[in-house]
CSV table of C-alpha atoms and ligand atoms in Angstrom, one decimal:
chain,number,residue,atom,x,y,z
C,27,MET,CA,120.1,71.3,102.8
C,28,ILE,CA,119.1,68.9,100.2
C,29,VAL,CA,120.9,68.0,97.2
C,30,VAL,CA,118.8,66.8,94.1
C,31,MET,CA,120.5,64.5,91.9
C,32,LYS,CA,119.8,64.2,88.1
C,33,GLU,CA,117.6,61.3,86.9
C,34,SER,CA,120.5,60.5,84.7
C,35,ALA,CA,123.0,60.6,87.7
C,36,THR,CA,125.2,57.7,87.9
C,37,GLU,CA,126.3,55.7,91.2
C,38,SER,CA,129.9,57.2,91.2
C,39,GLN,CA,128.5,60.8,90.8
C,40,ILE,CA,126.2,60.2,93.8
C,41,ARG,CA,129.2,58.8,95.6
C,42,ASN,CA,131.5,61.7,94.5
C,43,VAL,CA,129.1,64.1,96.0
C,44,THR,CA,128.4,62.1,99.1
C,45,GLN,CA,132.1,61.8,99.4
C,46,LYS,CA,132.7,65.6,98.9
C,47,LEU,CA,129.9,66.4,101.6
C,48,ASN,CA,131.5,63.8,104.0
C,49,ASP,CA,134.7,65.6,103.5
C,50,LEU,CA,133.3,68.9,104.5
C,51,GLY,CA,132.1,67.2,107.6
C,52,TYR,CA,128.5,66.5,107.1
C,53,ASP,CA,126.4,63.3,106.9
C,54,VAL,CA,124.5,62.2,103.9
C,55,HIS,CA,120.9,60.7,104.3
C,56,PRO,CA,120.3,59.5,100.9
C,57,ASP,CA,116.7,59.2,99.4
C,58,ARG,CA,116.8,56.7,96.7
C,59,GLY,CA,113.6,57.5,94.4
C,60,VAL,CA,112.3,55.5,91.8
C,61,ASN,CA,113.5,58.1,89.5
C,62,GLN,CA,115.9,60.1,91.2
C,63,THR,CA,118.3,60.5,94.0
C,64,ILE,CA,117.7,63.0,96.7
C,65,LEU,CA,120.6,63.6,99.4
C,66,GLY,CA,120.0,65.1,102.8
C,67,VAL,CA,122.6,66.8,104.2
C,68,VAL,CA,122.8,66.9,108.2
C,69,GLY,CA,124.7,69.6,110.0
C,70,ASP,CA,125.0,73.0,110.3
C,71,THR,CA,125.4,74.4,106.5
C,72,ARG,CA,124.8,78.2,107.2
C,73,SER,CA,128.6,78.7,106.0
C,74,LEU,CA,128.4,76.2,103.2
C,75,ASP,CA,128.3,77.8,99.9
C,76,SER,CA,126.0,75.8,97.9
C,77,ARG,CA,127.6,76.3,94.2
C,78,ILE,CA,130.6,74.1,95.6
C,79,LEU,CA,127.8,71.2,95.1
C,80,GLU,CA,125.8,72.7,92.3
C,81,ILE,CA,129.0,72.6,89.8
C,82,LEU,CA,129.5,68.9,90.6
C,83,ASP,CA,128.8,66.4,88.2
C,84,GLY,CA,124.9,64.8,88.3
C,85,VAL,CA,123.6,67.4,90.6
C,86,THR,CA,120.5,69.2,89.4
C,87,GLU,CA,119.5,71.5,92.4
C,88,VAL,CA,120.7,72.3,95.8
C,89,LEU,CA,118.1,73.6,98.2
C,90,ARG,CA,118.5,75.3,101.7
C,91,VAL,CA,115.9,74.6,104.0
C,92,THR,CA,117.4,76.5,106.8
C,93,GLU,CA,118.4,80.1,106.7
C,94,PRO,CA,121.6,81.4,106.4
C,95,TYR,CA,121.5,83.8,109.2
C,96,LYS,CA,120.7,82.7,112.9
C,97,LEU,CA,121.0,85.3,115.6
C,98,ALA,CA,118.4,87.7,113.6
C,99,SER,CA,116.0,84.8,112.6
C,100,ARG,CA,112.9,84.1,114.6
C,101,SER,CA,113.7,80.5,114.9
C,102,PHE,CA,116.5,81.3,117.1
C,103,LYS,CA,114.4,84.0,119.1
C,104,PRO,CA,110.6,83.3,118.6
C,105,SER,CA,109.6,86.5,120.6
C,106,ASP,CA,109.3,90.0,119.1
C,107,THR,CA,112.7,91.9,120.6
C,108,ILE,CA,111.9,95.3,122.0
C,109,ILE,CA,114.3,98.0,121.9
C,110,GLU,CA,114.3,100.5,124.4
C,111,ILE,CA,115.9,103.8,124.4
C,112,GLN,CA,115.0,106.3,127.5
C,113,GLY,CA,111.4,105.0,127.7
C,114,VAL,CA,110.9,105.0,124.1
C,115,LYS,CA,110.3,101.3,122.9
C,116,ILE,CA,111.0,100.0,119.3
C,117,GLY,CA,109.1,96.9,118.4
C,118,GLY,CA,106.1,96.9,120.9
C,119,PRO,CA,102.5,97.8,120.5
C,120,GLU,CA,103.6,101.6,119.6
C,121,VAL,CA,104.3,102.5,116.4
C,122,ILE,CA,107.3,105.1,116.7
C,123,VAL,CA,107.6,107.9,114.7
C,124,ILE,CA,110.9,109.3,114.0
C,125,ALA,CA,111.1,112.8,112.0
C,126,GLY,CA,113.4,115.3,111.4
C,127,PRO,CA,115.3,116.7,108.4
C,128,CYS,CA,117.7,114.9,106.0
C,129,SER,CA,120.7,117.0,107.5
C,130,VAL,CA,121.1,119.4,110.4
C,131,GLU,CA,121.8,122.8,108.7
C,132,SER,CA,121.8,125.2,111.7
C,133,GLU,CA,121.0,125.3,115.5
C,134,SER,CA,117.8,127.3,114.8
C,135,GLN,CA,116.8,125.1,111.8
C,136,ILE,CA,117.0,121.9,113.8
C,137,HIS,CA,115.7,123.3,117.1
C,138,GLU,CA,112.5,124.8,115.0
C,139,ILE,CA,112.1,121.2,113.6
C,140,ALA,CA,112.7,119.4,116.9
C,141,VAL,CA,109.8,121.4,118.5
C,142,LEU,CA,107.5,120.4,115.6
C,143,VAL,CA,108.4,116.3,115.8
C,144,ARG,CA,107.5,117.0,119.9
C,145,LYS,CA,104.2,118.6,119.5
C,146,THR,CA,103.0,116.3,116.6
C,147,GLY,CA,103.6,113.1,118.7
C,148,GLY,CA,107.0,112.2,117.4
C,149,LYS,CA,109.5,110.5,119.7
C,150,ILE,CA,112.8,110.4,117.7
C,151,LEU,CA,114.8,113.4,116.2
C,152,ARG,CA,116.7,112.5,112.9
C,153,GLY,CA,119.1,114.5,111.1
C,154,GLY,CA,122.2,113.8,109.2
C,155,ALA,CA,125.6,115.4,110.3
C,156,PHE,CA,127.6,113.4,108.0
C,157,LYS,CA,125.9,112.9,104.6
C,158,PRO,CA,126.4,110.5,102.0
C,159,ARG,CA,125.8,112.6,99.0
C,160,THR,CA,125.8,111.0,95.3
C,161,SER,CA,128.1,114.2,94.3
C,162,PRO,CA,131.0,115.1,96.1
C,163,TYR,CA,130.1,118.9,95.5
C,164,SER,CA,126.7,118.8,97.1
C,165,PHE,CA,126.4,119.9,100.8
C,166,GLN,CA,128.2,117.1,102.9
C,167,GLY,CA,126.9,117.7,106.4
C,168,LEU,CA,128.0,119.9,109.5
C,169,GLY,CA,129.8,117.1,110.7
C,170,VAL,CA,130.7,117.3,114.6
C,171,LYS,CA,129.1,120.8,114.8
C,172,GLY,CA,125.9,119.0,113.3
C,173,LEU,CA,126.0,116.2,116.2
C,174,LYS,CA,126.3,118.8,118.9
C,175,MET,CA,123.5,120.8,117.5
C,176,MET,CA,121.3,117.3,117.2
C,177,CYS,CA,122.2,116.6,120.7
C,178,GLU,CA,121.0,119.9,122.2
C,179,ALA,CA,117.8,120.0,120.2
C,180,ALA,CA,116.8,116.6,121.0
C,181,LYS,CA,117.4,117.3,124.5
C,182,ALA,CA,115.7,120.2,124.8
C,183,ASN,CA,112.4,118.6,123.4
C,184,HIS,CA,112.9,115.4,125.3
C,185,LEU,CA,113.2,113.3,122.1
C,186,VAL,CA,115.8,110.6,121.5
C,187,SER,CA,118.3,111.3,118.6
C,188,ILE,CA,119.4,109.1,115.7
C,189,SER,CA,122.0,110.3,112.9
C,190,GLU,CA,124.1,108.5,110.2
C,191,VAL,CA,127.5,107.1,110.9
C,192,MET,CA,129.6,106.9,107.6
C,193,GLU,CA,133.0,105.1,108.8
C,194,ILE,CA,134.4,103.6,111.7
C,195,SER,CA,136.3,106.8,112.9
C,196,GLN,CA,132.9,108.4,113.6
C,197,ILE,CA,131.3,105.9,116.1
C,198,GLU,CA,133.3,107.4,119.1
C,199,LEU,CA,131.6,110.8,118.6
C,200,MET,CA,128.2,109.3,117.4
C,201,GLU,CA,128.3,107.4,120.9
C,202,GLN,CA,128.9,110.6,122.7
C,203,TYR,CA,126.4,112.9,121.0
C,204,ILE,CA,123.4,110.3,119.6
C,205,ASP,CA,121.2,108.0,120.9
C,206,ILE,CA,120.6,105.6,117.9
C,207,ILE,CA,123.4,105.2,115.2
C,208,GLN,CA,122.0,104.7,111.5
C,209,VAL,CA,123.6,102.8,109.1
C,210,GLY,CA,122.9,104.5,105.6
C,211,ALA,CA,121.8,102.3,102.6
C,212,ARG,CA,125.1,102.8,101.0
C,213,ASN,CA,126.9,101.1,103.7
C,214,MET,CA,124.5,98.2,104.6
C,215,GLN,CA,127.3,96.1,103.3
C,216,ASN,CA,130.1,97.8,104.6
C,217,TYR,CA,131.3,94.8,106.7
C,218,SER,CA,134.1,96.2,108.6
C,219,LEU,CA,131.7,99.0,109.7
C,220,LEU,CA,129.1,97.0,110.7
C,221,LYS,CA,131.6,94.8,113.0
C,222,GLU,CA,132.8,97.6,114.7
C,223,LEU,CA,129.1,98.6,115.5
C,224,GLY,CA,129.0,95.3,117.0
C,225,HIS,CA,131.0,96.2,119.8
C,226,ILE,CA,129.0,99.3,121.0
C,227,GLN,CA,126.0,99.2,123.1
C,228,LYS,CA,123.9,101.8,121.4
C,229,PRO,CA,121.0,100.7,119.0
C,230,VAL,CA,121.6,100.7,115.1
C,231,VAL,CA,119.1,101.3,112.5
C,232,LEU,CA,120.3,99.4,109.6
C,233,LYS,CA,118.8,100.6,106.3
C,234,ARG,CA,118.2,98.5,103.5
C,235,GLY,CA,120.9,98.7,100.7
C,236,LEU,CA,119.9,100.2,97.3
C,237,SER,CA,119.8,96.8,95.7
C,238,ALA,CA,119.8,94.7,98.6
C,239,ARG,CA,117.6,91.4,99.0
C,240,ILE,CA,116.0,91.1,102.1
C,241,GLU,CA,118.3,88.1,102.8
C,242,GLU,CA,121.1,90.2,102.5
C,243,MET,CA,119.9,92.7,105.0
C,244,LEU,CA,119.2,89.9,107.4
C,245,MET,CA,122.8,88.5,107.0
C,246,ALA,CA,124.1,92.2,107.4
C,247,ALA,CA,122.4,92.6,110.7
C,248,GLU,CA,124.2,89.4,111.7
C,249,TYR,CA,127.3,91.2,111.6
C,250,ILE,CA,126.1,93.6,114.3
C,251,LEU,CA,124.5,91.1,116.4
C,252,SER,CA,127.7,88.1,116.3
C,253,GLY,CA,129.8,91.2,117.5
C,254,GLY,CA,127.7,91.5,120.6
C,255,ASN,CA,125.3,94.1,120.1
C,256,SER,CA,121.7,92.8,120.1
C,257,GLN,CA,120.0,96.0,119.4
C,258,VAL,CA,119.4,96.2,115.8
C,259,ILE,CA,116.5,97.7,113.9
C,260,PHE,CA,116.0,97.2,110.1
C,261,CYS,CA,114.9,99.9,107.7
C,262,GLU,CA,113.0,99.8,104.7
C,263,ARG,CA,113.8,102.6,102.4
C,264,GLY,CA,113.0,101.5,99.1
C,265,ILE,CA,115.4,100.0,96.6
C,266,ARG,CA,116.3,100.4,92.7
C,267,THR,CA,114.2,99.1,90.5
C,268,PHE,CA,113.6,99.9,86.7
C,269,GLU,CA,110.8,102.5,87.5
C,270,THR,CA,111.6,105.9,86.8
C,271,TYR,CA,108.7,107.7,88.1
C,272,THR,CA,109.9,107.5,91.5
C,273,ARG,CA,113.0,107.8,93.4
C,274,ASN,CA,113.3,104.3,94.5
C,275,THR,CA,110.6,101.5,94.9
C,276,MET,CA,109.0,101.4,98.5
C,277,ASP,CA,109.0,97.8,99.2
C,278,ILE,CA,106.2,97.4,101.3
C,279,SER,CA,106.3,93.6,101.2
C,280,ALA,CA,109.6,93.7,103.2
C,281,ILE,CA,107.6,94.6,106.1
C,282,PRO,CA,105.7,91.4,107.0
C,283,VAL,CA,108.5,89.4,105.3
C,284,VAL,CA,111.1,90.4,107.7
C,285,LYS,CA,108.6,90.4,110.7
C,286,LYS,CA,108.1,86.9,110.2
C,287,ARG,CA,111.5,85.7,109.4
C,288,SER,CA,113.2,87.8,112.2
C,289,HIS,CA,112.3,88.9,116.0
C,290,LEU,CA,113.9,92.2,115.2
C,291,PRO,CA,111.9,95.3,114.5
C,292,ILE,CA,111.8,97.2,111.1
C,293,ILE,CA,110.5,100.7,110.5
C,294,ALA,CA,109.8,102.3,107.3
C,295,ASP,CA,111.3,105.4,105.7
C,296,PRO,CA,108.8,106.6,103.1
C,297,SER,CA,110.8,109.6,102.3
C,298,HIS,CA,113.9,107.9,100.6
C,299,GLY,CA,111.3,105.4,99.8
C,300,ILE,CA,109.4,107.0,97.2
C,301,GLY,CA,111.4,110.2,97.2
C,302,LEU,CA,108.5,112.8,96.0
C,303,ARG,CA,106.9,114.7,98.8
C,304,ASP,CA,103.2,114.6,97.5
C,305,LYS,CA,103.5,110.7,97.8
C,306,ILE,CA,105.2,110.2,101.0
C,307,ILE,CA,101.7,110.6,103.0
C,308,PRO,CA,100.1,107.5,101.4
C,309,MET,CA,103.2,105.2,101.6
C,310,ALA,CA,103.5,106.0,105.5
C,311,ARG,CA,100.1,105.2,105.9
C,312,ALA,CA,100.4,102.0,103.8
C,313,ALA,CA,103.8,101.3,105.9
C,314,VAL,CA,101.9,101.6,109.3
C,315,ALA,CA,99.1,99.3,107.9
C,316,ALA,CA,101.5,96.7,106.9
C,317,GLY,CA,102.8,96.4,110.3
C,318,ALA,CA,106.0,98.9,110.4
C,319,ASP,CA,107.1,98.8,114.0
C,320,GLY,CA,107.9,102.9,113.3
C,321,LEU,CA,108.3,105.3,110.4
C,322,MET,CA,111.2,107.7,109.6
C,323,ILE,CA,110.1,110.5,107.8
C,324,GLU,CA,112.0,113.5,106.6
C,325,VAL,CA,110.3,117.3,107.4
C,326,HIS,CA,111.8,120.8,107.2
C,327,ASN,CA,110.9,124.0,108.5
C,328,ASP,CA,111.5,125.6,104.9
C,329,PRO,CA,111.7,122.4,102.3
C,330,ASP,CA,112.2,124.9,99.2
C,331,ASN,CA,115.5,126.0,100.6
C,332,ALA,CA,116.6,123.0,101.9
C,333,LEU,CA,120.3,122.0,101.8
C,334,SER,CA,119.5,118.2,101.1
C,335,ASP,CA,116.4,116.3,100.1
C,336,GLY,CA,114.1,119.1,100.1
C,337,ALA,CA,111.9,117.6,97.3
C,338,GLN,CA,110.8,114.8,99.7
C,339,SER,CA,110.6,116.9,102.9
C,340,LEU,CA,107.2,117.3,104.1
C,341,TYR,CA,106.2,120.9,105.1
C,342,PRO,CA,105.1,121.1,108.6
C,343,GLU,CA,101.6,121.3,108.5
C,344,GLN,CA,101.8,118.1,106.1
C,345,LEU,CA,103.2,116.1,109.2
C,346,GLU,CA,100.5,117.7,111.5
C,347,GLN,CA,97.9,116.3,109.2
C,348,LEU,CA,99.8,112.9,108.6
C,349,ILE,CA,100.1,111.8,112.6
C,350,PRO,CA,96.6,111.6,113.1
C,351,GLU,CA,95.6,109.5,110.5
C,352,LEU,CA,98.5,107.2,111.1
C,353,ARG,CA,96.9,107.1,114.7
C,354,ALA,CA,93.4,106.0,113.2
C,355,ILE,CA,95.2,103.2,110.9
C,356,ALA,CA,97.5,102.0,113.9
C,357,LYS,CA,94.4,101.9,115.8
C,358,VAL,CA,92.6,99.3,113.3
C,359,ILE,CA,95.7,96.8,113.7
C,360,GLY,CA,95.9,97.2,117.7
C,361,ARG,CA,98.5,99.5,117.9
C,362,THR,CA,99.3,103.0,118.9
C,363,ILE,CA,100.7,106.3,118.0
C,364,GLY,CA,102.2,108.6,120.9
A,4,PEP,C1,118.9,109.5,104.9
A,4,PEP,O1,118.3,109.0,106.0
A,4,PEP,O2,119.3,110.6,104.9
A,4,PEP,C2,119.8,108.5,104.0
A,4,PEP,C3,120.8,109.0,103.3
A,4,PEP,O3,119.3,107.5,103.9
A,4,PEP,P1,119.5,106.5,102.8
A,4,PEP,O4,120.8,106.0,103.1
A,4,PEP,O5,118.5,105.3,103.1
A,4,PEP,O6,119.4,106.9,101.5
A,5,MN,MN1,117.7,112.3,102.9
């Protein structure tokens, strides 16, 4: 961390800042320039709130030179982390397709979609059983019954399963029926939930919060990693901006940014990312081109009558059309799609 003093800073203000840092346990290396003094702070400043220094008299700016996250950072682990679930590797050369309905609605629905996902080359079946709906009057998911249906449909079609956990009390059930646990955008900063997920041994897909900065997502992962669970996969799913022509703004740039800063895999969810069926396909192509390690796509056997997110769910034939296109894009950047 670097503390830049004002040109007008007095000797006593510089001494005061230095003393404050010493009291906090840091060594200070001053660089006395012609016009202003810069204080180099030596020590682990990850947990230091820079505002404590910013408010001191004579300080103009405080700059961080090290990341506030550790276990998630590439400086901590330079090589890519590959997360393997029943032979499916996320974070390696293969771009993994995760597809399925927004919500599990019935046995026949999830089975029909699972067959489609398998046939098109998808490796992981998605489907929510506990649904975080904006309105309490909307379909809330089938709960445990839905988890059991997911589990059976995935097994019958040799697919890995992923479903969302909404609260700590559901973790045990998820562990029993589901292979990958999804933390939804609305829970990205539910720190008590994240801490509990640090104590399990199943991979966690951590979705970016609706208004979360990339750094906040990396810090959220730190909660899971520091608890002992090293299997975290980020998911860019769009953020809320001033734009109204789309449901969210899909931040494709987050993909290369996270890849550079973290060794953990990142997948993209263009369905929630843009929220409009006719635009999911171009966003999926863009995410693969940008280096996503996987895609999560909502697809439904009957989107027009879906109980949630029908308007952003692909028709089966659209998924069938999309995957070969994604394969072609993946090939150009030296990757594959199963
Ligand atoms: C979902 O995957 O169905 C979902 C609710 O996603 P998000 O948390 O990104 O809104
Ligand atoms: Mn959805």
